[in-house]
């Protein structure tokens, strides 16, 4: 599960990083930030997912 999540996250980051930041909406920026935090702190994801 963790490996699959990481692979998907990397794909998203690569795709999003290719775009201009100005094109991001506030919601997209929050989503990307959340994904980055989940990637860096996977334990928090499991704590909050209960």
C-alpha positions as a Python dict, from the first residue, in 0.01 Angstrom:
ca = {
    (1, 'X'): (0, 0, 0),
    (2, 'X'): (270, 246, 102),
    (3, 'X'): (479, 171, -206),
    (4, 'X'): (179, 213, -437),
    (5, 'X'): (88, 543, -268),
    (6, 'X'): (443, 669, -309),
    (7, 'X'): (450, 578, -678),
    (8, 'X'): (123, 759, -742),
    (9, 'X'): (245, 1061, -546),
    (10, 'X'): (564, 1080, -751),
    (11, 'X'): (359, 1074, -1072),
    (12, 'X'): (139, 1356, -946),
    (13, 'X'): (433, 1567, -833),
    (14, 'X'): (611, 1521, -1166),
    (15, 'X'): (297, 1619, -1358),
    (16, 'X'): (214, 1915, -1135),
    (17, 'X'): (570, 2044, -1116),
    (18, 'X'): (565, 2080, -1493),
    (19, 'X'): (290, 2339, -1471),
    (20, 'X'): (317, 2702, -1371),
    (21, 'X'): (232, 2766, -1008),
    (22, 'X'): (-3, 3045, -1115),
    (23, 'X'): (-227, 2788, -1283),
    (24, 'X'): (-294, 2612, -954),
    (25, 'X'): (-617, 2686, -775),
    (26, 'X'): (-616, 2716, -397),
    (27, 'X'): (-775, 2371, -371),
    (28, 'X'): (-510, 2212, -592),
    (29, 'X'): (-232, 2376, -392),
    (30, 'X'): (-379, 2245, -66),
    (31, 'X'): (-416, 1898, -216),
    (32, 'X'): (-56, 1891, -334),
    (33, 'X'): (65, 2020, 3),
    (34, 'X'): (-140, 1755, 181),
    (35, 'X'): (2, 1482, -42),
    (36, 'X'): (354, 1606, 24),
    (37, 'X'): (289, 1599, 399),
    (38, 'X'): (143, 1249, 374),
    (39, 'X'): (450, 1140, 182),
    (40, 'X'): (687, 1290, 440),
    (41, 'X'): (485, 1188, 745),
    (42, 'X'): (295, 866, 658),
    (43, 'X'): (225, 800, 1027),
    (44, 'X'): (6, 1111, 1042),
    (45, 'X'): (-200, 978, 754),
    (46, 'X'): (-281, 660, 945),
    (47, 'X'): (-359, 856, 1262),
    (48, 'X'): (-600, 1092, 1086),
    (49, 'X'): (-759, 825, 869),
    (50, 'X'): (-927, 658, 1168),
}
